[in-house]
Amino acid sequence: IYFRSEEDRDRALGKLKHLPLTFAQAEKTSLEMTAPGVSKALGLEKLAEHLGIPMEETAGIGDADNDSAVLQAVGLSIAMGNAEDKIKEMCDMTTDDNDHNGVGKAIREINGWDENRHRNDL
């Protein structure tokens, strides 16, 4: 959930923290909630298993503590340009930040797509 301000987010967290959820404040005004024992790593592992893809052939992109488990589980870990330093240090590569299409650029780079090609050519 994205809030207008950190104060609004913190107020909501105060009202929700009694719930049986795990909370992450990955960005200045965001609040992420998951059920206990659920992680991005577990979700990707289940998806990869369903699709028959070894985890060594997967990639993950993240920027905060709540991404560390998935970044450790994938074959190629990518930090966003706005990631915390400890996340950047654990990753294989770093892409641009959220405001400069970092995810799209990382996907194009690992797939060998030319950044200068027109979208319709892809």
mmCIF file of C-alpha atoms in Angstrom:
data_model
loop_
_atom_site.group_PDB
_atom_site.id
_atom_site.type_symbol
_atom_site.label_atom_id
_atom_site.label_comp_id
_atom_site.label_asym_id
_atom_site.label_seq_id
_atom_site.Cartn_x
_atom_site.Cartn_y
_atom_site.Cartn_z
ATOM 1 C CA ILE A 1 0.000 0.000 0.000
ATOM 2 C CA TYR A 2 1.344 3.445 -0.884
ATOM 3 C CA PHE A 3 0.497 6.351 1.381
ATOM 4 C CA ARG A 4 0.708 10.112 0.849
ATOM 5 C CA SER A 5 3.240 10.493 3.645
ATOM 6 C CA GLU A 6 5.393 8.519 6.062
ATOM 7 C CA GLU A 7 3.158 9.757 8.868
ATOM 8 C CA ASP A 8 0.055 8.283 7.183
ATOM 9 C CA ARG A 9 1.893 4.984 6.657
ATOM 10 C CA ASP A 10 3.075 4.873 10.266
ATOM 11 C CA ARG A 11 -0.432 5.643 11.522
ATOM 12 C CA ALA A 12 -1.842 2.755 9.446
ATOM 13 C CA LEU A 13 0.898 0.404 10.655
ATOM 14 C CA GLY A 14 0.018 1.308 14.228
ATOM 15 C CA LYS A 15 -3.571 0.252 13.593
ATOM 16 C CA LEU A 16 -2.621 -2.940 11.702
ATOM 17 C CA LYS A 17 0.372 -4.264 13.620
ATOM 18 C CA HIS A 18 -1.794 -6.449 15.870
ATOM 19 C CA LEU A 19 -2.785 -8.560 12.857
ATOM 20 C CA PRO A 20 -0.962 -11.856 12.231
ATOM 21 C CA LEU A 21 1.056 -10.432 9.320
ATOM 22 C CA THR A 22 4.666 -9.653 8.509
ATOM 23 C CA PHE A 23 5.234 -5.995 7.629
ATOM 24 C CA ALA A 24 7.918 -4.357 5.485
ATOM 25 C CA GLN A 25 8.477 -0.658 4.875
ATOM 26 C CA ALA A 26 10.508 -0.969 1.684
ATOM 27 C CA GLU A 27 10.027 2.590 0.437
ATOM 28 C CA LYS A 28 9.442 5.925 2.167
ATOM 29 C CA THR A 29 5.659 5.760 2.055
ATOM 30 C CA SER A 30 4.876 2.119 1.323
ATOM 31 C CA LEU A 31 3.725 -0.700 3.555
ATOM 32 C CA GLU A 32 3.935 -4.309 2.412
ATOM 33 C CA MET A 33 2.115 -7.083 4.251
ATOM 34 C CA THR A 34 2.420 -10.851 3.945
ATOM 35 C CA ALA A 35 1.256 -13.842 5.916
ATOM 36 C CA PRO A 36 3.845 -15.274 8.323
ATOM 37 C CA GLY A 37 6.118 -17.768 6.584
ATOM 38 C CA VAL A 38 5.361 -16.366 3.140
ATOM 39 C CA SER A 39 8.160 -14.712 1.181
ATOM 40 C CA LYS A 40 8.988 -13.631 -2.329
ATOM 41 C CA ALA A 41 11.544 -16.449 -2.404
ATOM 42 C CA LEU A 42 8.920 -19.067 -1.583
ATOM 43 C CA GLY A 43 6.573 -17.653 -4.217
ATOM 44 C CA LEU A 44 9.255 -17.733 -6.898
ATOM 45 C CA GLU A 45 10.352 -21.244 -5.898
ATOM 46 C CA LYS A 46 6.774 -22.503 -6.242
ATOM 47 C CA LEU A 47 6.348 -20.772 -9.617
ATOM 48 C CA ALA A 48 9.677 -22.084 -10.921
ATOM 49 C CA GLU A 49 8.783 -25.594 -9.772
ATOM 50 C CA HIS A 50 5.384 -25.373 -11.483
ATOM 51 C CA LEU A 51 7.033 -24.184 -14.719
ATOM 52 C CA GLY A 52 9.878 -26.703 -14.504
ATOM 53 C CA ILE A 53 12.560 -24.005 -14.312
ATOM 54 C CA PRO A 54 15.561 -24.580 -12.030
ATOM 55 C CA MET A 55 16.095 -21.766 -9.537
ATOM 56 C CA GLU A 56 19.606 -21.347 -10.973
ATOM 57 C CA GLU A 57 17.932 -20.105 -14.172
ATOM 58 C CA THR A 58 15.798 -17.458 -12.472
ATOM 59 C CA ALA A 59 16.516 -13.804 -11.761
ATOM 60 C CA GLY A 60 15.290 -11.553 -8.999
ATOM 61 C CA ILE A 61 15.266 -7.783 -8.636
ATOM 62 C CA GLY A 62 15.054 -5.996 -5.312
ATOM 63 C CA ASP A 63 15.890 -2.961 -3.238
ATOM 64 C CA ALA A 64 15.212 -3.683 0.450
ATOM 65 C CA ASP A 65 15.471 -6.216 3.264
ATOM 66 C CA ASN A 66 12.219 -7.900 2.310
ATOM 67 C CA ASP A 67 13.881 -8.874 -1.003
ATOM 68 C CA SER A 68 17.005 -10.475 0.494
ATOM 69 C CA ALA A 69 15.621 -14.040 0.644
ATOM 70 C CA VAL A 70 14.619 -14.046 -3.028
ATOM 71 C CA LEU A 71 17.895 -12.425 -4.070
ATOM 72 C CA GLN A 72 19.779 -15.219 -2.315
ATOM 73 C CA ALA A 73 17.598 -17.916 -3.894
ATOM 74 C CA VAL A 74 17.853 -16.907 -7.573
ATOM 75 C CA GLY A 75 20.548 -17.634 -10.115
ATOM 76 C CA LEU A 76 20.988 -13.942 -10.995
ATOM 77 C CA SER A 77 20.367 -11.277 -8.360
ATOM 78 C CA ILE A 78 19.843 -7.674 -9.421
ATOM 79 C CA ALA A 79 19.739 -4.620 -7.166
ATOM 80 C CA MET A 80 17.739 -1.558 -8.052
ATOM 81 C CA GLY A 81 19.765 1.656 -8.243
ATOM 82 C CA ASN A 82 17.869 2.955 -5.215
ATOM 83 C CA ALA A 83 18.591 -0.215 -3.197
ATOM 84 C CA GLU A 84 20.097 -0.190 0.250
ATOM 85 C CA ASP A 85 23.896 -0.685 0.171
ATOM 86 C CA LYS A 86 23.695 -4.120 1.812
ATOM 87 C CA ILE A 87 21.327 -5.264 -0.951
ATOM 88 C CA LYS A 88 23.656 -3.942 -3.674
ATOM 89 C CA GLU A 89 26.589 -5.786 -2.082
ATOM 90 C CA MET A 90 24.798 -9.133 -2.165
ATOM 91 C CA CYS A 91 23.698 -8.838 -5.815
ATOM 92 C CA ASP A 92 25.383 -9.873 -9.042
ATOM 93 C CA MET A 93 24.522 -6.602 -10.782
ATOM 94 C CA THR A 94 22.822 -3.247 -10.252
ATOM 95 C CA THR A 95 20.344 -1.563 -12.574
ATOM 96 C CA ASP A 96 18.869 1.953 -12.614
ATOM 97 C CA ASP A 97 16.489 3.116 -9.902
ATOM 98 C CA ASN A 98 12.696 2.894 -9.793
ATOM 99 C CA ASP A 99 12.284 6.303 -11.404
ATOM 100 C CA HIS A 100 14.436 5.413 -14.429
ATOM 101 C CA ASN A 101 12.924 2.097 -15.589
ATOM 102 C CA GLY A 102 15.494 -0.048 -13.771
ATOM 103 C CA VAL A 103 13.452 -3.241 -14.007
ATOM 104 C CA GLY A 104 12.867 -2.860 -17.744
ATOM 105 C CA LYS A 105 16.528 -2.077 -18.368
ATOM 106 C CA ALA A 106 17.643 -5.122 -16.375
ATOM 107 C CA ILE A 107 15.282 -7.403 -18.291
ATOM 108 C CA ARG A 108 16.536 -6.062 -21.621
ATOM 109 C CA GLU A 109 20.164 -6.400 -20.549
ATOM 110 C CA ILE A 110 19.952 -10.006 -19.341
ATOM 111 C CA ASN A 111 18.069 -10.951 -22.501
ATOM 112 C CA GLY A 112 20.604 -9.235 -24.754
ATOM 113 C CA TRP A 113 18.086 -6.790 -26.181
ATOM 114 C CA ASP A 114 19.493 -3.589 -27.645
ATOM 115 C CA GLU A 115 18.427 -0.592 -25.566
ATOM 116 C CA ASN A 116 18.188 1.541 -28.718
ATOM 117 C CA ARG A 117 15.800 -0.734 -30.612
ATOM 118 C CA HIS A 118 12.224 0.405 -30.986
ATOM 119 C CA ARG A 119 9.718 -1.359 -28.720
ATOM 120 C CA ASN A 120 7.831 -2.737 -31.692
ATOM 121 C CA ASP A 121 11.037 -4.488 -32.816
ATOM 122 C CA LEU A 122 11.151 -6.554 -29.613
#
